[in-house]
Coordinates of C-alpha atoms in Angstrom, one line a residue:
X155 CA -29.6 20.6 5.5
X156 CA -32.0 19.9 2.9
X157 CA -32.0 20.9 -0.3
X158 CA -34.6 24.0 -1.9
X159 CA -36.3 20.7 -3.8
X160 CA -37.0 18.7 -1.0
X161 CA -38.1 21.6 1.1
X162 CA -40.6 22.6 -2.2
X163 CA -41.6 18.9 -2.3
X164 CA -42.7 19.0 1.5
X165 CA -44.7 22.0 0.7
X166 CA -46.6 20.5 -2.0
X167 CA -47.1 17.6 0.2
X168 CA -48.5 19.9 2.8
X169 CA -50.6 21.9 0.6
X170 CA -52.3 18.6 -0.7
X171 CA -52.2 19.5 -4.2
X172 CA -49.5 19.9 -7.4
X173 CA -49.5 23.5 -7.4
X174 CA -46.5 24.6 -5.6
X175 CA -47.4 27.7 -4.5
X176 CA -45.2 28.4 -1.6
X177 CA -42.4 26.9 -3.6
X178 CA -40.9 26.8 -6.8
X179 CA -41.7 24.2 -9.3
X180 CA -39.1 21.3 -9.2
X181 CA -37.3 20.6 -12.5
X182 CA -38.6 16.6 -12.7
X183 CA -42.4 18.5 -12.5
X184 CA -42.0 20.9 -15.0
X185 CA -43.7 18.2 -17.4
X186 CA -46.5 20.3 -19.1
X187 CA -46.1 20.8 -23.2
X188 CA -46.0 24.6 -24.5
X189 CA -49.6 23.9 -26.0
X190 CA -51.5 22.7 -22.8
X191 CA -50.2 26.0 -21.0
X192 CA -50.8 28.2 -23.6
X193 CA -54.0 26.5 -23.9
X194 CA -54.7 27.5 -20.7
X195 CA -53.6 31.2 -20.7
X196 CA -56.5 31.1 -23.5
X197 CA -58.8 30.9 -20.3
X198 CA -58.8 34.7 -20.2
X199 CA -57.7 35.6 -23.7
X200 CA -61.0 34.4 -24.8
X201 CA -63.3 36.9 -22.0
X202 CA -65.6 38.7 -23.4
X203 CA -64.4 41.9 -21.7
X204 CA -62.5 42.3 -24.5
X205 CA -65.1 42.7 -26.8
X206 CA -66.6 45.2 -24.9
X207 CA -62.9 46.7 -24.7
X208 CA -63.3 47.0 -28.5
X209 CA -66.6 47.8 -29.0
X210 CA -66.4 51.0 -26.6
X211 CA -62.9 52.2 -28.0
X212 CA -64.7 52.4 -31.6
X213 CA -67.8 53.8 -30.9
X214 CA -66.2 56.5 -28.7
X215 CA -63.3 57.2 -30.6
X216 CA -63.5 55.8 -34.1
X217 CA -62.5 52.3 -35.1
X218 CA -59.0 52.9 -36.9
X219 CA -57.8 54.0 -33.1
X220 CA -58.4 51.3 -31.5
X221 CA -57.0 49.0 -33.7
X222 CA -53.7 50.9 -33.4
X223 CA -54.1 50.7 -29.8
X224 CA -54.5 47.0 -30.1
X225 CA -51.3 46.5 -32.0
X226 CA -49.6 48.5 -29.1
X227 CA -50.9 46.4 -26.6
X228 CA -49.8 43.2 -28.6
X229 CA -46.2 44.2 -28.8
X230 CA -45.7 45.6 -25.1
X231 CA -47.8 42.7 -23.6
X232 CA -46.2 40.0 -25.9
X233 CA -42.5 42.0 -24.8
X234 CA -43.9 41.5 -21.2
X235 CA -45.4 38.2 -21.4
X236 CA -42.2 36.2 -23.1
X237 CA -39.5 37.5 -20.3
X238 CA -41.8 37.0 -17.7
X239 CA -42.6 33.2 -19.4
X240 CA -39.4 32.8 -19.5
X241 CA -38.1 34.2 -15.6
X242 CA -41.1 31.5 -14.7
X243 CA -39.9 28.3 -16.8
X244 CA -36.2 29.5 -15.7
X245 CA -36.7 29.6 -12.3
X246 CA -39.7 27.2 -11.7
X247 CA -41.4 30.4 -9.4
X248 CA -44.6 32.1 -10.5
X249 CA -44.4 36.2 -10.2
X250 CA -45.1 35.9 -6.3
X251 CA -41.9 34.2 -5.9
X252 CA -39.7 36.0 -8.5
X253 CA -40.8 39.0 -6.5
X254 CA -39.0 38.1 -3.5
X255 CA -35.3 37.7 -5.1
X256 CA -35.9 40.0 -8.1
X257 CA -35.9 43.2 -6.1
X258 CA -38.4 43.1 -3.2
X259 CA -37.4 41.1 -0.2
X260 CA -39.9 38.4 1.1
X261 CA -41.9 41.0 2.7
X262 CA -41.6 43.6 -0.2
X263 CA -43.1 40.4 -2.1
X264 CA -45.7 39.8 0.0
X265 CA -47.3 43.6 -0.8
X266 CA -47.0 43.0 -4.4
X267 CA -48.6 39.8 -3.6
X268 CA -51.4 40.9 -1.8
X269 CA -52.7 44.0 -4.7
X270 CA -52.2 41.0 -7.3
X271 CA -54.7 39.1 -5.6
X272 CA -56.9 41.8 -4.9
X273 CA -56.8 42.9 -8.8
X274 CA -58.1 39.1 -9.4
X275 CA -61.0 39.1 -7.0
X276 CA -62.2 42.5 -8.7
X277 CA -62.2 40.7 -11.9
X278 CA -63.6 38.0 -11.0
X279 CA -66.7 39.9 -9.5
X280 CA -66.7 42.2 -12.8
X281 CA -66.4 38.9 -14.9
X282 CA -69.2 37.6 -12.7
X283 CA -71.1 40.3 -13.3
X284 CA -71.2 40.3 -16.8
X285 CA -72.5 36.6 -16.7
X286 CA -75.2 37.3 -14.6
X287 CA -76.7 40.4 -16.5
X288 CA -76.8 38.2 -19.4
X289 CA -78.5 35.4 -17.8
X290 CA -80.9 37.7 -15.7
X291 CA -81.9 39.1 -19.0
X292 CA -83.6 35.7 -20.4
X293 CA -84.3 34.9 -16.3
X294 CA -85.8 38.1 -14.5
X295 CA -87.8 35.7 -12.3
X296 CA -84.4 34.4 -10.8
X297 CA -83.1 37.7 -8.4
X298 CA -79.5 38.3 -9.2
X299 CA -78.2 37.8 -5.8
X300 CA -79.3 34.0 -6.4
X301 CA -77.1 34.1 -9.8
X302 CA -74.3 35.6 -7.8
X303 CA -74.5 32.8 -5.4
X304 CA -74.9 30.5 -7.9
X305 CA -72.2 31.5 -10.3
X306 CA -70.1 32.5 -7.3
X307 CA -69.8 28.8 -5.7
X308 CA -69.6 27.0 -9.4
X309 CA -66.0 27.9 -10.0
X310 CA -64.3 26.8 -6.6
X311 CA -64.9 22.7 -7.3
X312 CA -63.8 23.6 -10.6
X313 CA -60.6 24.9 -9.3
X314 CA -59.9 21.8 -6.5
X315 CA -57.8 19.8 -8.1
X316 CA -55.1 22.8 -9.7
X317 CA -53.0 23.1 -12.6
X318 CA -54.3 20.0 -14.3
X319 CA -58.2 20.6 -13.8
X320 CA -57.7 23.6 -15.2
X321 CA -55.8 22.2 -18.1
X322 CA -58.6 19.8 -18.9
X323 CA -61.4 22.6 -18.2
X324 CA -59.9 24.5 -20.7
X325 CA -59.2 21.8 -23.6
X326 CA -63.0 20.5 -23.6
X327 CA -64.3 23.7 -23.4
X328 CA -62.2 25.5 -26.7
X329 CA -63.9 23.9 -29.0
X330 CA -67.3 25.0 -27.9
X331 CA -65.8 28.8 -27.7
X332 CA -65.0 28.7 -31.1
X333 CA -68.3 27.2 -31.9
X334 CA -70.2 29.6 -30.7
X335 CA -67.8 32.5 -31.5
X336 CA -68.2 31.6 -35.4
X337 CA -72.1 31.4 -35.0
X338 CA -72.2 35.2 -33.9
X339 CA -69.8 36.0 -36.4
X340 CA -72.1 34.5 -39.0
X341 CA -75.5 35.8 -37.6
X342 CA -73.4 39.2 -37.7
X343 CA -72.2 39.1 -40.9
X344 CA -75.9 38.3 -41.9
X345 CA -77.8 41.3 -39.9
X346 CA -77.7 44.6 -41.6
X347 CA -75.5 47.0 -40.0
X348 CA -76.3 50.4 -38.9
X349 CA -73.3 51.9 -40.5
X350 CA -72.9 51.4 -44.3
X351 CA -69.1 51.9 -44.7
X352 CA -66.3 49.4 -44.2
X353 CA -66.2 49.1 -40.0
X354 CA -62.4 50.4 -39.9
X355 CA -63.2 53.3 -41.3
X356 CA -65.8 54.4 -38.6
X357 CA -65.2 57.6 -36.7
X358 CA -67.3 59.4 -34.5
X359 CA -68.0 63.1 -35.1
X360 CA -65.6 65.4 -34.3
X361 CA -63.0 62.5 -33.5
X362 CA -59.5 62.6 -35.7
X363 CA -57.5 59.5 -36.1
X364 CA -54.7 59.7 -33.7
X365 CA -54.5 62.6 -31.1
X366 CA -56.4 62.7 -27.8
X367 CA -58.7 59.7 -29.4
X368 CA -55.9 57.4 -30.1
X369 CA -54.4 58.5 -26.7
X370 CA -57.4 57.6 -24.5
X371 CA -57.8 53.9 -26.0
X372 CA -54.2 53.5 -25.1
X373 CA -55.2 54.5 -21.3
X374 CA -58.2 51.7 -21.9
X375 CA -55.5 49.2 -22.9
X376 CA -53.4 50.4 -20.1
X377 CA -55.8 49.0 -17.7
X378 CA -55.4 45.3 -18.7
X379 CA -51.7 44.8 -20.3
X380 CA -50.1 44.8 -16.9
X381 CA -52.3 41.4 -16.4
X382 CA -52.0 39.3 -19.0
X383 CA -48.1 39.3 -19.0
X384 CA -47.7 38.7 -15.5
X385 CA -50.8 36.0 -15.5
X386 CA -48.2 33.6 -17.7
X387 CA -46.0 33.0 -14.8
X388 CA -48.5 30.9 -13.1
X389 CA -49.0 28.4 -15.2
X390 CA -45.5 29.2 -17.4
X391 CA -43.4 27.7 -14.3
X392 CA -44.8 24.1 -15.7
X393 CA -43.0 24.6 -19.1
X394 CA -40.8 21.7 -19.9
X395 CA -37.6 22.8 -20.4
X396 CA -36.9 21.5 -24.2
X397 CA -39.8 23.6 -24.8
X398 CA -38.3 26.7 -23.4
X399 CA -37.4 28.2 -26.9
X400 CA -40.8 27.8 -28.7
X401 CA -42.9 28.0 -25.2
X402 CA -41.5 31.5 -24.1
X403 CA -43.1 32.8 -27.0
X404 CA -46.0 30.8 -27.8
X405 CA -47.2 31.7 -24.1
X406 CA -45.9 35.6 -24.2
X407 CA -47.2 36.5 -27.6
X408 CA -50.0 34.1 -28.5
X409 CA -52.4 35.1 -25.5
X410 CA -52.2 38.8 -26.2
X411 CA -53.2 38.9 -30.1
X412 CA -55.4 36.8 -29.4
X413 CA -57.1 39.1 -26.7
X414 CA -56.2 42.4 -27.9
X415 CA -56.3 41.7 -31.7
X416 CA -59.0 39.0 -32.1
X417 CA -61.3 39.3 -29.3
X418 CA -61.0 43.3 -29.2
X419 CA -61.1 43.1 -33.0
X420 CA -64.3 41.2 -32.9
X421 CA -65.4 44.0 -30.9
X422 CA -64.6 46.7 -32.9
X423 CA -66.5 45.0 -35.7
X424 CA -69.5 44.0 -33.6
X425 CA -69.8 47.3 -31.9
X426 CA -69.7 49.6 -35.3
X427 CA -72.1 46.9 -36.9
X428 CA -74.8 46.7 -34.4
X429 CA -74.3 50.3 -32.5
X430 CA -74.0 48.9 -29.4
X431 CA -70.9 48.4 -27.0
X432 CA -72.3 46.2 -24.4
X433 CA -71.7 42.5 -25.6
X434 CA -73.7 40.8 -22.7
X435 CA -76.4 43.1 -25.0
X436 CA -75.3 41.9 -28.6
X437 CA -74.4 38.3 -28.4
X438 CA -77.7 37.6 -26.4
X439 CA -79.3 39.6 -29.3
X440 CA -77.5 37.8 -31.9
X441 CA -78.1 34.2 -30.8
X442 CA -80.7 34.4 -27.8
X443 CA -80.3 31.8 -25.2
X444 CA -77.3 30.0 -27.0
X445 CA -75.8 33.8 -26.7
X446 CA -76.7 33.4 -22.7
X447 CA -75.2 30.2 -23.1
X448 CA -71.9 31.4 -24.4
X449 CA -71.6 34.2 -22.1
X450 CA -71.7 31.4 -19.5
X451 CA -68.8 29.4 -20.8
X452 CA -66.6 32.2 -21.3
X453 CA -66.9 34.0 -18.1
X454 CA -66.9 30.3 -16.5
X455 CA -63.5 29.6 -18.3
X456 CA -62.2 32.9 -17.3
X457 CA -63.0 32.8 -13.5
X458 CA -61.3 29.9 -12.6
X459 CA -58.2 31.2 -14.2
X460 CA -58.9 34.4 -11.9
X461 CA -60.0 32.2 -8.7
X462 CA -56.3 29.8 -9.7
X463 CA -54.3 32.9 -9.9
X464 CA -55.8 34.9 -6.6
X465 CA -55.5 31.6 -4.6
X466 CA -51.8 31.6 -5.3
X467 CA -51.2 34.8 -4.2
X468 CA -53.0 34.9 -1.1
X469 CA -51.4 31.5 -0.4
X470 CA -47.7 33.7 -0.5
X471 CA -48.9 36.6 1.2
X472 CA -50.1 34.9 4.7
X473 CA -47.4 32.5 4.0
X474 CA -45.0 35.6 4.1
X475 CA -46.8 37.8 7.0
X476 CA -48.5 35.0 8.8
X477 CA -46.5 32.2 8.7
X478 CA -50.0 30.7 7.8
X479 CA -50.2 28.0 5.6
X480 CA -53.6 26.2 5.1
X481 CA -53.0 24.9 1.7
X482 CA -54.4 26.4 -1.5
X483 CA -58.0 25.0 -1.4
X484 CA -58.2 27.3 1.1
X485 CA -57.6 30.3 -0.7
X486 CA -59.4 29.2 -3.4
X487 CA -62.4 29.5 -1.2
X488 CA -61.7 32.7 0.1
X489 CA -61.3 34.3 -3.4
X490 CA -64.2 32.7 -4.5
X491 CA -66.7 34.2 -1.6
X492 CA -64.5 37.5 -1.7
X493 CA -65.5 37.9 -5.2
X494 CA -69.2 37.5 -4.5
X495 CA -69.0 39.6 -1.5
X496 CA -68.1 42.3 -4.2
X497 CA -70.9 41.4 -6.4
X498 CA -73.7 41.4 -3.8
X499 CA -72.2 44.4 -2.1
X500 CA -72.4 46.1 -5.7
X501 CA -68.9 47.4 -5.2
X502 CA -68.1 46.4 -8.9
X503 CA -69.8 49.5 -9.9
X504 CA -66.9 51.6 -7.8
X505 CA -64.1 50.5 -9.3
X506 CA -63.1 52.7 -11.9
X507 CA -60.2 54.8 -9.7
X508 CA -59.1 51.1 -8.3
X509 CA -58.8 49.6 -12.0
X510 CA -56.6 53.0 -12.9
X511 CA -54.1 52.1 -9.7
X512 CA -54.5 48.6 -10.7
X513 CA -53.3 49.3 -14.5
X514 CA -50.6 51.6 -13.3
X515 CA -49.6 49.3 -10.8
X516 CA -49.2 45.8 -12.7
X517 CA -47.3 47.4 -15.5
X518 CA -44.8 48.8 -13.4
X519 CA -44.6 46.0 -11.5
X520 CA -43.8 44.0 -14.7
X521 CA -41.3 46.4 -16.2
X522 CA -39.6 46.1 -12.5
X523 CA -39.1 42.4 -13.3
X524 CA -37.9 42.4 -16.7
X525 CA -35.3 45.2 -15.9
X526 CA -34.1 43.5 -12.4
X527 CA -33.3 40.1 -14.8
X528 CA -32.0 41.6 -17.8
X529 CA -30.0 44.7 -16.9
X530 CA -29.3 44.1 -13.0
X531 CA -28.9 40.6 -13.0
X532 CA -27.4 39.9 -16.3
X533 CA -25.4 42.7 -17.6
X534 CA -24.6 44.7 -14.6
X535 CA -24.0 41.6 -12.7
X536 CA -25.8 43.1 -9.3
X537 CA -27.1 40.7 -7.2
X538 CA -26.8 36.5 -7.6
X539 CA -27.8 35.2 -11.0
X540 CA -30.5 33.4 -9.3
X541 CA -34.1 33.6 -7.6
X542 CA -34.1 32.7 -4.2
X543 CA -37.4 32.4 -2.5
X544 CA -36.3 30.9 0.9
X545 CA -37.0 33.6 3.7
X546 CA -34.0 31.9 5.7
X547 CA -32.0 33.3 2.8
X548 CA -33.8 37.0 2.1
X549 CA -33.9 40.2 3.6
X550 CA -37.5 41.3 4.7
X551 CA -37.1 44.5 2.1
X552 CA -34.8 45.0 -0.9
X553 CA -35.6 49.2 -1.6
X554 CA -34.4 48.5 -5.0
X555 CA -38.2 46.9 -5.9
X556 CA -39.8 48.6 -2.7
X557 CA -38.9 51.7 -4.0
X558 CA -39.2 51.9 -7.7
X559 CA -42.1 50.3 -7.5
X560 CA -44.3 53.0 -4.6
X561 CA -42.5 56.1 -6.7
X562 CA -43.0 55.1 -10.3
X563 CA -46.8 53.5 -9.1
X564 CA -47.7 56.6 -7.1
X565 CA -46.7 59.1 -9.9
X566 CA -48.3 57.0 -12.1
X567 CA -52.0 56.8 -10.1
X568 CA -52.0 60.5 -9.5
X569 CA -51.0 61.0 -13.5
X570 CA -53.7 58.5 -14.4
X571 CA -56.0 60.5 -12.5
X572 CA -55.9 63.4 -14.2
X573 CA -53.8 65.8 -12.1
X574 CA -50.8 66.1 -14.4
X575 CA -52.7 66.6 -17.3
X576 CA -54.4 65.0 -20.4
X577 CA -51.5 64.1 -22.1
X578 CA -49.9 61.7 -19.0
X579 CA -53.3 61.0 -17.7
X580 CA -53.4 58.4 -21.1
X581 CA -49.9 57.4 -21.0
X582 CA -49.8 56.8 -17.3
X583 CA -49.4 53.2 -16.9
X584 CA -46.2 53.2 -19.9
X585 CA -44.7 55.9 -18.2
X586 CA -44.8 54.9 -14.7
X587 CA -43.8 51.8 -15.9
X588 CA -40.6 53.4 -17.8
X589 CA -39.9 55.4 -14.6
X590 CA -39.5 52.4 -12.8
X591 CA -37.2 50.5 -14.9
X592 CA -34.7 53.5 -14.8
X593 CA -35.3 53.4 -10.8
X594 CA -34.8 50.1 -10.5
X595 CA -31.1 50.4 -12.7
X596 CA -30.5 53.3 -10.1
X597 CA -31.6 51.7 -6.7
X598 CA -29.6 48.7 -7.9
X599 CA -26.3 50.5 -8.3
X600 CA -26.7 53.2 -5.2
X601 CA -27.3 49.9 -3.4
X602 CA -24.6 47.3 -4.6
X603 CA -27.1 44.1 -4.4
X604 CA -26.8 44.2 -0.9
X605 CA -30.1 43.4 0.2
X606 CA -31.0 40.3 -2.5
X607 CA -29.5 38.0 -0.1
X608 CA -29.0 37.5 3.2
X609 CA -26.5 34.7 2.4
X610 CA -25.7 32.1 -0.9
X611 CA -28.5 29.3 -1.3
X612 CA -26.5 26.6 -2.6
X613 CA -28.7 24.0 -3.5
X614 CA -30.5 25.8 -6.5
X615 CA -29.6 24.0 -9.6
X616 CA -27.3 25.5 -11.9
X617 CA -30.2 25.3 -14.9
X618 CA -32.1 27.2 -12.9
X619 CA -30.0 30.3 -12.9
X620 CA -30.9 32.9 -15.4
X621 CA -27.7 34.9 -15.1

């Protein structure tokens, strides 16, 4: 019988590639440094949704809100995002695969599996959108649906060759991020701005700090935390092990202030300072076709993180269902036209009540994760101390995910929607999540671990055990 390793290794031999994504991540390959894959996480941390994020939160609802609402984000993201890093550098497995012994079954997983890489074809079309706006605004001549195409196909070479592309991509192209970022800072700092007082203390009229205002931005952030945590564990799973201690954190907490606290606080500032909350509007304004330009390399650098990351999970989910197994360049072409099927189709302007099931939904599914390894598996002792990922070795549903996850996600959609009031419309996504944490605990217990595994795997090295 052959071991988990060797059965991985003939995966990744099949697939054509060094991304493992049928498989976990043998030990020997878990070579990367805690700064290339933090570097790369930096891919979406540096999007410029998050300016708008900002920029929309203070002009709406006054400036000193938003900020709070960024340091909430930071700490339950950068919670998320470090016991999620380190479940993935554990265990070598990427969320897809955790799913499948941490609560879900290999069929349970493959739902999970499936809305994850829906929620990064949306973004990719919404990212891809914002890029071509901002270049159709110097370019009316070119039609959009030519900039879709165009933009569309660019990031699926850029993906071909995986993990270490993408680590490469990401390196050369920092540098000129920050370049450009500091150049609109300065032009900024150097335009007058349309309000005269310090930009924290803006508030709109009629808005109070904290209340309702402070409420809704938390519903905004709501809509984006459950990403970014779980987004670590594909590229986390690399982590070399004697960088476990410093990497778990560098790749939890370093993406998220950098996203929610210096890219949304750039936003803050640049919306209250020019009036405007649309940054494909301000940083073309700012620095004309080197702001076109800079839109460009930022969306660029976030959509191959988004094409990497839905390619994965498409990959496990007609792995799971299918048995179909074409390799990840595959998938990577899939995502890439199913994105610019959304953008031609205009369904990007739709999306609103999918993004509030999609926030509800990747939060919960996060705090289902957490709470499986930290209170089921290690302190109650519920389950093996392991992650199996084998399907020889799983049962097709574990309720104690299933469930939590479609009771806490559902109450949390129809909260978030406005039916149970303002209060838990805002807090929907931290709620639901809650909800499920205490479900899971329950389900595990009324349940007694019997459907983690079907029987022992015992060829998963002893390092990799988390419990």
């Amino acid at each position: 019988m052959r071991s988990v390793e060797t059965v991985t290794d003939q995966r990744m031999e099949d697939n054509g590639s060094d991304d493992y994504s049928l498989g976990s991540v043998p030990r020997d390959k878990r070579n990367m440094g805690w700064l290339s894959i933090t570097n790369i996480t930096f891919g979406i941390a540096t999007a410029i949704f998050y300016f708008q994020m900002g920029s929309v939160m203070a002009l709406q609802f006054g400036a000193i809100n938003a900020i709070i609402s960024a340091i909430y984000a930071i700490v339950v993201a950068g919670i998320l995002g470090t016991f999620i890093a380190y479940l993935s550098a554990k265990s070598g497995m990427n969320v897809n695969l955790l799913s499948r012994g941490g609560g879900f079954g290999y069929i349970g997983a493959s739902l999970t599996s499936l809305i994850y890489a829906t929620n990064f074809i949306m973004y990719c079309a919404l990212e891809g959108m914002i890029l071509v706006a901002a270049v159709h605004e110097f370019f009316p001549a070119i039609p959009q649906w030519a900039l879709i195409l165009f933009f569309g196909t660019i990031v699926i070479p850029l993906n071909w060759f995986g993990i270490k592309q993408l680590d490469k991509l990401q390196k050369w192209s920092l540098p000129l991020f920050f370049i450009f970022l500091i150049a609109a800072i300065v032009v900024a700092a150097r335009t007058p701005s349309l309000y005269e007082g310090s930009f924290w203390s803006y508030m709109p009229e009629g808005v109070q700090i904290g209340g309702t205002a402070l409420l809704l931005c938390i519903g905004m952030q709501h809509g984006i935390m459950g990403l970014t945590p779980l987004l670590a564990s594909d590229y986390a799973r690399f982590l070399k092990p004697k960088d476990m201690k410093v990497g778990i954190f560098a790749i939890g907490f370093i993406p998220q202030i950098f996203c929610f606290g210096v890219m949304g606080g750039l936003g803050i500032w640049f919306g209250v300072r020019l009036g405007e909350p649309n940054p494909g509007v301000y940083i073309v304004l700012l620095l004309g076709i080197w702001g076109a330009l800079f839109t460009m390399l930022t969306q660029v650098r976030i959509n191959i993180t988004n094409i990497y990351s839905g390619s994965l999970s498409l990959a496990n989910f007609f792995e799971n269902i299918f048995k179909f197994k074409p390799g990840r360049r595959f998938w990577v072409v899939i995502t890439g036209v199913s994105a610019m099927v959304l953008m031609l189709g205009g369904i990007v302007n739709h999306l609103d009540t999918v993004m509030t099931f999609q926030g509800v939904f990747l939060l919960t599914w996060a705090a289902i994760l957490v709470t499986d390894a930290v209170v089921v598996k290690r302190i109650l002792k519920i389950g093996p101390g392991y992650y199996e990922a084998d399907q020889r070795n799983l049962y097709k549903w574990n309720p104690v995910g299933v469930v939590s996850l479609l009771v806490a996600s559902g109450l949390g959609t129809i909260a978030a929607l406005g039916f149970l009031g303002e209060f838990l419309q805002s807090t929907a996504a931290f709620l639901a999540a809650i909800l499920a944490a205490i479900l899971t605990v329950v389900m595990a217990i009324a349940t007694k671990g019997k459907y983690y595994v079907k029987q022992e795997n015992q060829y998963v090295d002893r390092e990799d055990y988390i419990a």
